[in-house]
Short mmCIF file of C-alpha atoms in Angstrom, two decimals:
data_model
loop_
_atom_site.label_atom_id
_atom_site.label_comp_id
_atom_site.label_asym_id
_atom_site.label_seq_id
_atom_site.Cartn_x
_atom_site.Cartn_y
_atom_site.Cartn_z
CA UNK A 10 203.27 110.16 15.29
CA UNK A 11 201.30 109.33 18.68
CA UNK A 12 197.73 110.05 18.22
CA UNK A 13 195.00 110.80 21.12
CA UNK A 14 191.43 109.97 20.76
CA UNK A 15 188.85 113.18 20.67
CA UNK A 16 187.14 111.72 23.32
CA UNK A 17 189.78 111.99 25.40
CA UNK A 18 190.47 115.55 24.71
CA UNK A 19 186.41 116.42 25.42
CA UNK A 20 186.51 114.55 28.34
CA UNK A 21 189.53 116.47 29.76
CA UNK A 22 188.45 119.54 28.51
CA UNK A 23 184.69 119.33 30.10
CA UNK A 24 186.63 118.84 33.32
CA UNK A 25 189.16 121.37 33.18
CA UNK A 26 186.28 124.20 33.01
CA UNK A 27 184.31 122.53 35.80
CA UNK A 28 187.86 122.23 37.58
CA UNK A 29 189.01 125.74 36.63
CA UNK A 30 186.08 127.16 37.55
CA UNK A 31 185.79 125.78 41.50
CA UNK A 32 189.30 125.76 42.34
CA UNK A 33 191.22 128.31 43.52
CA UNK A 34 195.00 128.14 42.11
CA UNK A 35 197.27 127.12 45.29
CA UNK A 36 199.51 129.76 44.14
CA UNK A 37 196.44 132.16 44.78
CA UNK A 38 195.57 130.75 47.96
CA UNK A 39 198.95 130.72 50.01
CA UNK A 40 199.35 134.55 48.69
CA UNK A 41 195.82 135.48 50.38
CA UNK A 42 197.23 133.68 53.67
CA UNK A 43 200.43 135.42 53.62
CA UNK A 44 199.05 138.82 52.96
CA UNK A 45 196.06 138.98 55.38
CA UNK A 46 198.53 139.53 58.33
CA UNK A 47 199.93 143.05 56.13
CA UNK A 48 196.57 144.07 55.86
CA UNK A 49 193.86 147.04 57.48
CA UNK A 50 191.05 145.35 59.12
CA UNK A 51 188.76 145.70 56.25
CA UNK A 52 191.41 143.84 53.92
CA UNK A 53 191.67 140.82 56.36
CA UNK A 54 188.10 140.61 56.25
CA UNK A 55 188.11 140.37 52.53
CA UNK A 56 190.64 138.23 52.27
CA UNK A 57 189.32 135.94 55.07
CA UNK A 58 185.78 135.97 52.98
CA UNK A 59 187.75 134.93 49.99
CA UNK A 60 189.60 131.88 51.15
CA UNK A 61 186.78 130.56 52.57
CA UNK A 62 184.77 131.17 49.32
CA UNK A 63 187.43 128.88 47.78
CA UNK A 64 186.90 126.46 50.42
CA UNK A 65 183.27 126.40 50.07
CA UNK A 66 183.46 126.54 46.61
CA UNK A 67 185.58 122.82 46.21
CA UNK A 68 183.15 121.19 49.03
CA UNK A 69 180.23 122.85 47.74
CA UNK A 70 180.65 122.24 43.85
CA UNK A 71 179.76 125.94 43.44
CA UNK A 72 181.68 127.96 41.12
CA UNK A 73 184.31 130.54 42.83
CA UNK A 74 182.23 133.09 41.05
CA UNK A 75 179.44 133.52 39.08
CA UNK A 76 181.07 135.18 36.26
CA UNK A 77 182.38 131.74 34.65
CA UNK A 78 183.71 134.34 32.05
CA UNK A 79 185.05 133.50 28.47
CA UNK A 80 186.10 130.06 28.08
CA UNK A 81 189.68 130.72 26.85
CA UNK A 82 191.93 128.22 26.17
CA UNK A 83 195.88 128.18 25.68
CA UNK A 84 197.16 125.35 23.80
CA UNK A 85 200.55 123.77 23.05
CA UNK A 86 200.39 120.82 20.50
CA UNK A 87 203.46 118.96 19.93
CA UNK A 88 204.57 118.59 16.33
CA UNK A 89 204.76 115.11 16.52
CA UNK A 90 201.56 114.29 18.26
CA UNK A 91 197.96 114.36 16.13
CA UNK A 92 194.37 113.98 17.93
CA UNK A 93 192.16 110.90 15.62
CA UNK A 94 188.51 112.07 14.73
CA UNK A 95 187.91 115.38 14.98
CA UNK A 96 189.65 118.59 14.16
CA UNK A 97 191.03 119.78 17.88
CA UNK A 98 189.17 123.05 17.56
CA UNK A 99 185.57 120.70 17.45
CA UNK A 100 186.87 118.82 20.69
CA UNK A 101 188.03 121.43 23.02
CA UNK A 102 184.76 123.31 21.79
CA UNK A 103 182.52 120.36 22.51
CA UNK A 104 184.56 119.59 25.58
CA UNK A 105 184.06 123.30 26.97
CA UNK A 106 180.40 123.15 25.84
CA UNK A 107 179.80 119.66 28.55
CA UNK A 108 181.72 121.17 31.06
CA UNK A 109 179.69 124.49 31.17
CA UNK A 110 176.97 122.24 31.14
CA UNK A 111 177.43 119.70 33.32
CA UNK A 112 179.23 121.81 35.91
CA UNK A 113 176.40 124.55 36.22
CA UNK A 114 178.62 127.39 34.68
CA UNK A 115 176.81 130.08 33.95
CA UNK A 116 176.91 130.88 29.45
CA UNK A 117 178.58 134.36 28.85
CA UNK A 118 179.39 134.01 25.15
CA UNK A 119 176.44 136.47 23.23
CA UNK A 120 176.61 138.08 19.58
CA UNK A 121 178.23 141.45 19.91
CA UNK A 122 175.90 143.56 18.74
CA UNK A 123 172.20 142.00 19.29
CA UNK A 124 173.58 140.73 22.89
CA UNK A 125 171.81 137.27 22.01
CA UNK A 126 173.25 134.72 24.67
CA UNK A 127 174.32 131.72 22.78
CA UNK A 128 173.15 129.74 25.21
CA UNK A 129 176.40 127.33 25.43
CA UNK A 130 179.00 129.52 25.85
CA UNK A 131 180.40 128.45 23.04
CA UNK A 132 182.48 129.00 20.91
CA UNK A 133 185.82 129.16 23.13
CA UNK A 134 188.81 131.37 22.73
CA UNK A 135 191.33 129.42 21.64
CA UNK A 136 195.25 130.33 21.23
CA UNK A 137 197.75 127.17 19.62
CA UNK A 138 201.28 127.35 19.54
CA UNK A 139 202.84 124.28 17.80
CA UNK A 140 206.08 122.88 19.86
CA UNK A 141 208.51 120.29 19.38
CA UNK A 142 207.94 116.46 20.94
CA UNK A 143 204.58 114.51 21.05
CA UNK A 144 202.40 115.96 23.64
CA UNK A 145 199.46 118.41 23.80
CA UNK A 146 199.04 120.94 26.56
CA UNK A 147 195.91 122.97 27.61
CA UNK A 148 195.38 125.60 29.45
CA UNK A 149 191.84 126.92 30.67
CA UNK A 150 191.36 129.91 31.92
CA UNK A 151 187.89 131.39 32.81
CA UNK A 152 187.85 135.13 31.59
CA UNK A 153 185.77 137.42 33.19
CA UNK A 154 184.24 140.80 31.75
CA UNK A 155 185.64 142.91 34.85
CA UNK A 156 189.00 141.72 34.02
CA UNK A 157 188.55 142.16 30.17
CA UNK A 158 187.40 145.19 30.47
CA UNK A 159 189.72 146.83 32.57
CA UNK A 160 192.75 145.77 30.55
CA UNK A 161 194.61 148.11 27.48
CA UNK A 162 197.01 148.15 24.76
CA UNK A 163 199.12 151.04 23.72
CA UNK A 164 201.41 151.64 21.25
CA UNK A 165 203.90 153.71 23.44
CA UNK A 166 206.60 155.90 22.56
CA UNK A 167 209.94 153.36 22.51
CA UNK A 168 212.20 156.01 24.04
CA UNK A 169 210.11 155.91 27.21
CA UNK A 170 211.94 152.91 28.67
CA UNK A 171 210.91 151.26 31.89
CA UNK A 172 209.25 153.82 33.15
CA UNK A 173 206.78 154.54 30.45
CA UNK A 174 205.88 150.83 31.11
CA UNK A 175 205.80 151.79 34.93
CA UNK A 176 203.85 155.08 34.27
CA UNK A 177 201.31 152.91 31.61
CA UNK A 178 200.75 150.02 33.88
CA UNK A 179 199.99 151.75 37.30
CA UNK A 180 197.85 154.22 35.20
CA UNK A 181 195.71 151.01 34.20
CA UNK A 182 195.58 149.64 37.46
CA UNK A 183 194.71 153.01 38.99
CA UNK A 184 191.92 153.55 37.15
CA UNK A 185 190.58 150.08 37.48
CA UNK A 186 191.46 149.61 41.15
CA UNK A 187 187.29 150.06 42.26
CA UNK A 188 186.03 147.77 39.10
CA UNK A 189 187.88 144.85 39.10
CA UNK A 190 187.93 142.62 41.96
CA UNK A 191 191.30 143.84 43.72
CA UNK A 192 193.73 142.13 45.12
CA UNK A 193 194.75 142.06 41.06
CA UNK A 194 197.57 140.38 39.21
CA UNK A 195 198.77 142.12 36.27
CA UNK A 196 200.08 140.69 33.22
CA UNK A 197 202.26 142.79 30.77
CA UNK A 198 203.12 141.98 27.53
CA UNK A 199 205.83 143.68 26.09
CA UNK A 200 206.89 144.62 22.60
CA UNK A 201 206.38 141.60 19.65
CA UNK A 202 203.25 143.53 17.90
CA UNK A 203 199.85 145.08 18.47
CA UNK A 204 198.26 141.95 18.58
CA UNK A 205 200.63 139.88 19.64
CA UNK A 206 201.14 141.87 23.02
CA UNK A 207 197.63 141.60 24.01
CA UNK A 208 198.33 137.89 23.52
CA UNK A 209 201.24 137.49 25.60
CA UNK A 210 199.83 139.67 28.42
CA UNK A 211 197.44 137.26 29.21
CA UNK A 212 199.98 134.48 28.78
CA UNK A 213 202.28 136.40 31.33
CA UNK A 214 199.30 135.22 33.68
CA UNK A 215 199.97 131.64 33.08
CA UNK A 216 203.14 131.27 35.26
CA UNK A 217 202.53 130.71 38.55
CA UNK A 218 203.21 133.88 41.00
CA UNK A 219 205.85 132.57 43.01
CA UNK A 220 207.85 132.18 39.82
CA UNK A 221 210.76 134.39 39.22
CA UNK A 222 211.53 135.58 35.63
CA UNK A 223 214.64 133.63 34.36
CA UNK A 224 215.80 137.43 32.80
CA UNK A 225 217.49 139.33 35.46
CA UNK A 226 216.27 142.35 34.18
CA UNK A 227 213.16 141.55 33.54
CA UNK A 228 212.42 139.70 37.64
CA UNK A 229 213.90 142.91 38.67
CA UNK A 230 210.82 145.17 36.21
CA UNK A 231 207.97 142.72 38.05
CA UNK A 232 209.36 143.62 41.44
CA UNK A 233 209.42 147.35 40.37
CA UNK A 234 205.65 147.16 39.01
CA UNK A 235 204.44 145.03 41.73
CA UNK A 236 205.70 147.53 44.06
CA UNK A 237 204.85 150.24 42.54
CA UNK A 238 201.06 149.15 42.05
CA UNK A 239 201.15 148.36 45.86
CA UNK A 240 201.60 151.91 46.56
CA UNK A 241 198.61 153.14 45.12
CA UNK A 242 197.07 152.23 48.55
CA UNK A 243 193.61 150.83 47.15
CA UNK A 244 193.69 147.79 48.55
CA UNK A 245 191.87 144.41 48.28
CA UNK A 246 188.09 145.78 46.96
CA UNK A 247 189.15 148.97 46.60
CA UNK A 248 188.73 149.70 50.17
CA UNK A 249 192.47 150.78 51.20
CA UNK A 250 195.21 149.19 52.19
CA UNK A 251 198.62 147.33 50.68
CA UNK A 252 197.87 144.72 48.77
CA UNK A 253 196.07 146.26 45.96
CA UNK A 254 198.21 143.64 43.23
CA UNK A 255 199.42 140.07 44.37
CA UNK A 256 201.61 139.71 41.28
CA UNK A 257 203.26 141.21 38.60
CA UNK A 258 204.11 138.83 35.06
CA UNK A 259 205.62 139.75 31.79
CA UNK A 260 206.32 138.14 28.95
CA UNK A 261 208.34 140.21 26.32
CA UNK A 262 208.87 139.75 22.42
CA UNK A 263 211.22 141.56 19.92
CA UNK A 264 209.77 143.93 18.61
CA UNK A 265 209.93 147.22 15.48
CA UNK A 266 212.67 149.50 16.50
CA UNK A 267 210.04 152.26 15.92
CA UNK A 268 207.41 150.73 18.56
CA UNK A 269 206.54 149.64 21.53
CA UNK A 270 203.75 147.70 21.95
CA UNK A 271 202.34 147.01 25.59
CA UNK A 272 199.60 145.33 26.93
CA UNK A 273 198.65 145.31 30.10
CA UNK A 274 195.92 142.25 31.28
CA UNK A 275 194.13 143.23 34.78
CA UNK A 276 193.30 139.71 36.25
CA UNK A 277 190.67 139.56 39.27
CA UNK A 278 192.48 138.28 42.56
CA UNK A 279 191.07 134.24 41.94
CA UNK A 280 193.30 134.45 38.74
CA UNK A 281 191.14 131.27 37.23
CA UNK A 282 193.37 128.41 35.06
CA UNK A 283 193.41 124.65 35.39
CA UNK A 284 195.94 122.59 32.84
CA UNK A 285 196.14 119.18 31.59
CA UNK A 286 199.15 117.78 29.82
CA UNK A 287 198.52 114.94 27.44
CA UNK B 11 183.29 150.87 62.07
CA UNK B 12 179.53 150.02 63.58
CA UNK B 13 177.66 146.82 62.57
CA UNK B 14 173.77 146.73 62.26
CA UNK B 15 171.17 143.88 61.79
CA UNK B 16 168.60 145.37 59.46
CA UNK B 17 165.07 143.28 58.06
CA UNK B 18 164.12 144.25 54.76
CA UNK B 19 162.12 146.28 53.54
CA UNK B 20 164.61 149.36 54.92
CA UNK B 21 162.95 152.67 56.18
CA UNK B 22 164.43 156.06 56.02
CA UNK B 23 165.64 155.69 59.06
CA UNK B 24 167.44 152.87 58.66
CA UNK B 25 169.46 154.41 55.57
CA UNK B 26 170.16 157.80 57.07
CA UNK B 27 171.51 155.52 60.31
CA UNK B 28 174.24 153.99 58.42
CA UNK B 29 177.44 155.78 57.89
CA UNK B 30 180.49 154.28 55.13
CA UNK B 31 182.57 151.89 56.52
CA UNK B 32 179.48 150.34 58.66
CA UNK B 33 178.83 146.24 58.78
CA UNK B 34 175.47 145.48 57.61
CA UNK B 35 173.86 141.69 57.95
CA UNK B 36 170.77 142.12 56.25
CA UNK B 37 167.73 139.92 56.70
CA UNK B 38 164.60 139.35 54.36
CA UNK B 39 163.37 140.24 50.61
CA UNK B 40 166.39 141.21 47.97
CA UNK B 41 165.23 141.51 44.33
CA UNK B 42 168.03 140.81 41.80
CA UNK B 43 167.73 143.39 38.41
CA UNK B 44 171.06 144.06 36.58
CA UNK B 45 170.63 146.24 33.32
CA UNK B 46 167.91 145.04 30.97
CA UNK B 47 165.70 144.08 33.94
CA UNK B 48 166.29 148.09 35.62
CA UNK B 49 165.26 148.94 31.94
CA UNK B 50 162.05 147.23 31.71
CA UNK B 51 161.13 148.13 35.38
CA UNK B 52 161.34 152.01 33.78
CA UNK B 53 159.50 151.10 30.99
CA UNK B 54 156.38 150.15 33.56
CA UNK B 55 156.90 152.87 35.60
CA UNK B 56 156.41 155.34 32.29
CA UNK B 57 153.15 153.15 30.99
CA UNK B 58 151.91 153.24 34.63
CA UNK B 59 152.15 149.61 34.80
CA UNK B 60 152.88 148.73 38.50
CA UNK B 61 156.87 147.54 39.14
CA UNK B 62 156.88 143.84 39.91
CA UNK B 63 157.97 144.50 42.95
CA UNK B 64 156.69 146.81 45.78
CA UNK B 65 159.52 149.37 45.40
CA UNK B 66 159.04 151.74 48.62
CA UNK B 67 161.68 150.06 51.10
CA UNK B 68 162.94 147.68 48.44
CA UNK B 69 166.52 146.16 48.20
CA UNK B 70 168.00 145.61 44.89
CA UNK B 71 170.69 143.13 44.12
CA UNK B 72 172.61 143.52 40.81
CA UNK B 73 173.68 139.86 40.29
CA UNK B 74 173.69 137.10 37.45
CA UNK B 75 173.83 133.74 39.25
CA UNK B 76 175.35 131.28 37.98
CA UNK B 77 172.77 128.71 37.51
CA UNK B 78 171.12 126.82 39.91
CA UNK B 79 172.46 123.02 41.36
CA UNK B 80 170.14 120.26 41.58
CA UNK B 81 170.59 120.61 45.55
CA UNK B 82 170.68 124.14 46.67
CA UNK B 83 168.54 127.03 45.96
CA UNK B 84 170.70 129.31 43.83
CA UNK B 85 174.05 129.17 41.98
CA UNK B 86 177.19 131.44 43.04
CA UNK B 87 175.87 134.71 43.33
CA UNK B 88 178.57 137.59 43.89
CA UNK B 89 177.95 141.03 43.08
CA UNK B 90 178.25 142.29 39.74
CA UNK B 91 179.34 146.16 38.77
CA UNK B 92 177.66 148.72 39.92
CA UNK B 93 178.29 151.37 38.02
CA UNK B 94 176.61 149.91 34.95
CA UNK B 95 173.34 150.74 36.79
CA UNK B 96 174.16 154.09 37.68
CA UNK B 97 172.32 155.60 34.45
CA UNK B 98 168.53 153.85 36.39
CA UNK B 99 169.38 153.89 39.85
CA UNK B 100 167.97 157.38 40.58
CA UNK B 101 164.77 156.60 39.17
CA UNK B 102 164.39 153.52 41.51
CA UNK B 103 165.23 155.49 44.68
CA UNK B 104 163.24 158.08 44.30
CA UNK B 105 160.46 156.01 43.72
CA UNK B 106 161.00 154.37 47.17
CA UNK B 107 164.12 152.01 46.53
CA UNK B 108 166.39 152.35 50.19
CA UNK B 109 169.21 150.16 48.97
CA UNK B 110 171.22 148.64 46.29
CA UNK B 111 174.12 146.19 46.66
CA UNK B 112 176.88 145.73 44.27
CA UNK B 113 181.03 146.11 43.76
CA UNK B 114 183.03 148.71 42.95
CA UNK B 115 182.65 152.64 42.78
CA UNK B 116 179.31 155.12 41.88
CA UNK B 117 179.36 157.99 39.61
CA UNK B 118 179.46 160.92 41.44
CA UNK B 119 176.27 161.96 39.95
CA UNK B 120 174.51 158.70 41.68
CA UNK B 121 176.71 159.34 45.35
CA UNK B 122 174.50 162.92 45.39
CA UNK B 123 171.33 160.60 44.53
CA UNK B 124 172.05 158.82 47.46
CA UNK B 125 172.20 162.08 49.59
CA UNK B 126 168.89 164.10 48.05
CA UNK B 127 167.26 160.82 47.99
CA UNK B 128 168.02 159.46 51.64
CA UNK B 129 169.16 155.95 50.04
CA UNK B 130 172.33 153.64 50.30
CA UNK B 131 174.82 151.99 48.08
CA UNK B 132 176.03 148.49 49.91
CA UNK B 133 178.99 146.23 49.15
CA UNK B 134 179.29 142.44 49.28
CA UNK B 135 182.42 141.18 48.84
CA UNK B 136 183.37 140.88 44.94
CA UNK B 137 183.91 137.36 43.38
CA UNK B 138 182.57 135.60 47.02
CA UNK B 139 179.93 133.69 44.95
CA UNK B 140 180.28 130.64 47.02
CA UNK B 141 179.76 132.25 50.28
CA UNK B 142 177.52 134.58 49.40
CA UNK B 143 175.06 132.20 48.17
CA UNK B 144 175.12 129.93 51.49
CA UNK B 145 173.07 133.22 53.14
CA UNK B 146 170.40 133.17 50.67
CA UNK B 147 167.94 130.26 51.55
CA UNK B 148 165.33 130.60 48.63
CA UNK B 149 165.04 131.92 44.71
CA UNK B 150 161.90 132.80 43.41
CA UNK B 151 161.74 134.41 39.82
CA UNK B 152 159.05 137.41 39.58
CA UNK B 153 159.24 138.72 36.64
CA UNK B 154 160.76 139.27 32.83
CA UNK B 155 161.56 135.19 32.80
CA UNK B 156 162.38 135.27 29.18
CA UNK B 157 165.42 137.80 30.50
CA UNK B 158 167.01 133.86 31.85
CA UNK B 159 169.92 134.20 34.16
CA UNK B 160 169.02 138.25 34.22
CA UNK B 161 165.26 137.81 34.98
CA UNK B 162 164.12 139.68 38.23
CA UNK B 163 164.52 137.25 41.66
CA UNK B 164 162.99 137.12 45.02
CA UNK B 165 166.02 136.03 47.15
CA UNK B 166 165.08 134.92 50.88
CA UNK B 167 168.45 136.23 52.87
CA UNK B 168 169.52 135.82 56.45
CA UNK B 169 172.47 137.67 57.76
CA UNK B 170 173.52 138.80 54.33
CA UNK B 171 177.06 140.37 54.91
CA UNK B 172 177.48 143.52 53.82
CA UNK B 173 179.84 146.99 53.91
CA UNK B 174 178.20 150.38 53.47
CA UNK B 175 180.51 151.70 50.74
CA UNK B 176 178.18 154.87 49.82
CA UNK B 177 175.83 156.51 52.78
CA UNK B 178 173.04 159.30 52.67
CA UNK B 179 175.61 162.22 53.88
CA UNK B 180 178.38 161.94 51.18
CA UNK B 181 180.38 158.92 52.46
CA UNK B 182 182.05 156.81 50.55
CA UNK B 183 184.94 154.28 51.89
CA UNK B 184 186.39 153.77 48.22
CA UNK B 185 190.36 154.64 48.58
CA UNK B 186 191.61 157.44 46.31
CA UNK B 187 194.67 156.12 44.27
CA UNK B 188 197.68 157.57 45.65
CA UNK B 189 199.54 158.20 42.16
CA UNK B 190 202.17 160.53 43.53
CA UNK B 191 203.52 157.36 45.57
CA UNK B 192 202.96 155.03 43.05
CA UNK B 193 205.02 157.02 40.30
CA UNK B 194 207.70 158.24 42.95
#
C-alpha cells in the first residue's frame, strides 16, 4: 500500500484552485486562435479580449473571472494507494479552503435557502471513483452559476434516438446562448441513470477538446452536435456569428431499456480545470 | 458600427446618441449594485431616504469582484447577468439612472424601459475579469458594507470598453437562434 501525506494533498490542492482559476486550458486557448479568423468582426473582438484576459490573467495573478464558481473536484484514488492523517475529504476541503484564500478567489458557497455566504467556499463538490494501481488523481474544476444554471436533465423518450439527443441538446444551448458566456462547450451525458447522467455530463468536460471519442459512433454524434449547435448563429456573447460552441463531449453509460437519461452540462468558453496526478 | 468616448455621469443626449452595435469607452464614476444592493437602494427610495449615490446620470455596474490583491485596486471584475436585475432596473432609470452594464439578454419588458425611459443597456465582454479590471484605477465602497463582495462601489474607470447591446429606440444586437438550421 503506498501512502501520501495530507499535507501533500492540501498543498496540491490549494494550488490547483489558485492554478485552475488563472489559467486558461491550452486546449481553450489554441481553439480561440483558430476560430477568430471564422469569425464577424464583433466575434474577433471578443475573442481577441479573451485571450488576452488569459494572458493578463497568468502575469497579473488575477483570476480569469470573477466568478471562481463551485470548487468541484473529480477524483480517482487508486485501490492500492491510502493518504496518512486525515480522511481525503478533510484535505482536499482544507486544501480548497487555502487556495481560495491565498489566491484571492472570490467565496461562492452560501446556505440554500438563507443565502448566508460561508465565507470559505467551502465545503467542495467532490466526486471519487476508486481505480486499480496506487495513484490518486484530481481534478479541479471551478464551476460557475451561469454554467450551472443553464444546464438540464431529462428523462427522454428512448425511441427518440440521436436526434432526440440532437433536438434536446441544441434546445439547451438555444435557450442559453445570451446567459452563458458563449463560445460554450457542451458536455452530454448519456443514459446510466438520473443522477448518474448529470454526473458524467460534466465529466464529458474533462477530456480535452481536441480529443476524439475512441467509439466511432459516438466521435461521429459530437461532430453532429457540435455542428449542429454552430448553426444556431449566436455566436461568441451572443452577438452572432459561427462559433457559438467550441466543443462537443459525451460520455455514455448503459442504461434501463425503458429510459433515457440525458444530461446536458453548458460550460462557459474558459472551460476552468487544472489536474494533479499523485 | 460607431465608437464614442463618453465621461460619466451620461445625459439624455448621450443615451438617445447611441444606437446597438455602437463601441463605447466610457470614462469616470461607475457604481457596482447586483441584486440585494438594487433592493436596498428601493427600499430608500420608498422611506425617502436619499440613494447613496446621486442617481440622475448615474452608471450602474452589476459585478461581484473577486476580491481585492494586495497590489492593485480591485479583483477580476467581469460582468455578471443582467437579467437578474431586470425586476429593479426600471425604477433606477426613471429616477435618473442613463446606463447599466452587464452580459447577456433583457426582458422585453426592461428593452421598452429603455425606450420610454431614454436609458441604455451596455455590454462588457463576459468572463474578461482580468482585462476589465486593468481600466478601473480606484475602488471605493459607499454603501451597504455588511453586503461584502456585493456592497455598493465607486469604481474610477478610464476607457472602459464597452458594446451597446440595448439602445433607447428598440435596438438590440443579441442574435436570434436560428433553430430551423440548427435542427435541419
Amino acid at each position: 500500500m503506498r501512502i501520501i501525506a495530507a499535507q501533500t494533498v492540501i498543498d496540491e490542492v490549494a494550488a490547483l484552485c489558485i492554478d485552475a482559476n488563472r489559467i486558461l486550458p491550452p486546449d481553450i486557448r489554441r481553439a480561440f486562435l483558430h476560430r477568430r479568423s471564422q469569425e464577424t468582426p464583433m466575434g474577433r473582438e471578443s475573442l481577441r479580449q479573451l485571450s488576452d484576459n488569459a494572458e493578463l490573467s497568468a502575469t497579473l495573478g488575477l483570476p480569469l473571472c470573477q466568478d471562481c464558481g463551485v470548487a468541484v473536484f473529480h477524483v480517482e484514488k487508486g485501490q492500492d494507494v491510502r493518504v496518512a492523517d486525515m480522511p481525503l475529504r478533510q484535505a482536499i476541503n482544507e486544501g480548497m479552503v487555502r487556495g481560495y484564500r491565498e489566491g484571492y478567489l472570490r467565496k461562492s458557497t452560501c446556505d440554500p435557502f438563507s443565502r448566508v455566504n460561508r465565507g470559505d467556499n467551502s465545503p467542495a463538490v467532490i466526486h471519487f471513483d476508486v481505480v486499480p494501481g496506487d495513484c490518486l488523481r484530481i481534478v479541479m474544476t471551478p464551476e460557475g452559476a451561469s454554467a450551472d444554471n443553464a444546464s438540464k436533465v431529462a428523462m427522454l423518450r428512448p425511441s427518440l434516438g440521436f436526434e432526440g439527443v440532437r433536438d434536446f441538446v441544441v434546445g439547451c444551448v438555444s435557450e442559453a446562448a445570451h446567459g452563458v458566456c458563449a463560445p460554450v462547450l457542451v458536455g452530454v451525458g448519456a443514459g446510466g441513470s438520473f443522477e448518474l447522467a448529470a454526473l458524467n455530463a460534466k465529466k464529458a468536460l474533462l477530456r480535452p477538446l481536441d480529443d476524439v471519442h475512441p467509439d466511432p459512433a459516438l466521435a461521429l454524434l459530437e461532430d453532429m452536435l457540435l455542428e449542429s449547435v454552430n448553426k444556431l448563429g449566436t455566436g461568441p456573447l451572443g452577438l452572432g456569428g459561427r462559433t457559438t460552441c467550441l466543443g462537443v463531449k459525451v460520455l455514455s453509460a448503459p442504461c434501463h431499456p425503458d429510459a433515457m437519461p440525458l444530461a446536458v452540462y453548458i460550460q462557459c468558453h474558459c472551460a476552468r480545470k487544472r489536474e494533479v496526478l499523485l | 458600427m460607431r465608437t464614442h468616448a463618453l465621461t460619466t455621469p451620461l445625459t439624455e443626449d448621450n443615451a438617445e446618441n447611441l444606437r446597438a452595435g455602437d463601441v463605447v469607452y466610457l470614462t469616470g464614476t461607475l457604481y457596482t449594485a447586483r441584486e440585494d444592493a438594487h433592493q436596498r437602494i428601493l427600499d430608500d427610495l420608498d422611506r425617502g431616504v436619499s440613494p447613496p449615490f446621486p442617481l440622475e446620470g448615474a452608471v450602474i455596474y452589476y459585478v461581484g469582484p473577486s476580491p481585492m490583491t494586495p497590489d492593485r485596486p480591485i479583483g477580476a471584475a467581469g460582468p455578471s447577468s443582467a437579467s437578474r436585475m431586470d425586476p429593479f432596473a426600471a425604477r433606477l432609470h426613471a429616477a435618473g439612472v442613463r446606463a447599466t452594464i452587464g452580459k447577456g439578454r433583457r426582458s422585453p419588458e426592461l428593452r421598452s424601459d429603455l425606450a420610454r425611459l431614454r436609458a441604455v443597456y451596455l455590454g462588457a465582454t463576459g468572463g474578461a475579469g482580468a482585462l476589465l479590471s486593468l481600466r478601473i484605477k480606484s475602488a471605493r465602497a459607499i454603501a451597504y458594507p455588511e453586503l461584502g463582495p456585493e456592497a455598493v462601489f465607486a469604481l474610477t474607470v478610464e476607457d472602459f470598453p464597452l458594446v451597446v447591446l440595448c439602445d433607447c429606440h428598440g435596438g438590440d444586437i443579441h442574435a436570434t437562434p436560428d433553430l430551423g438550421a440548427a435542427l435541419s
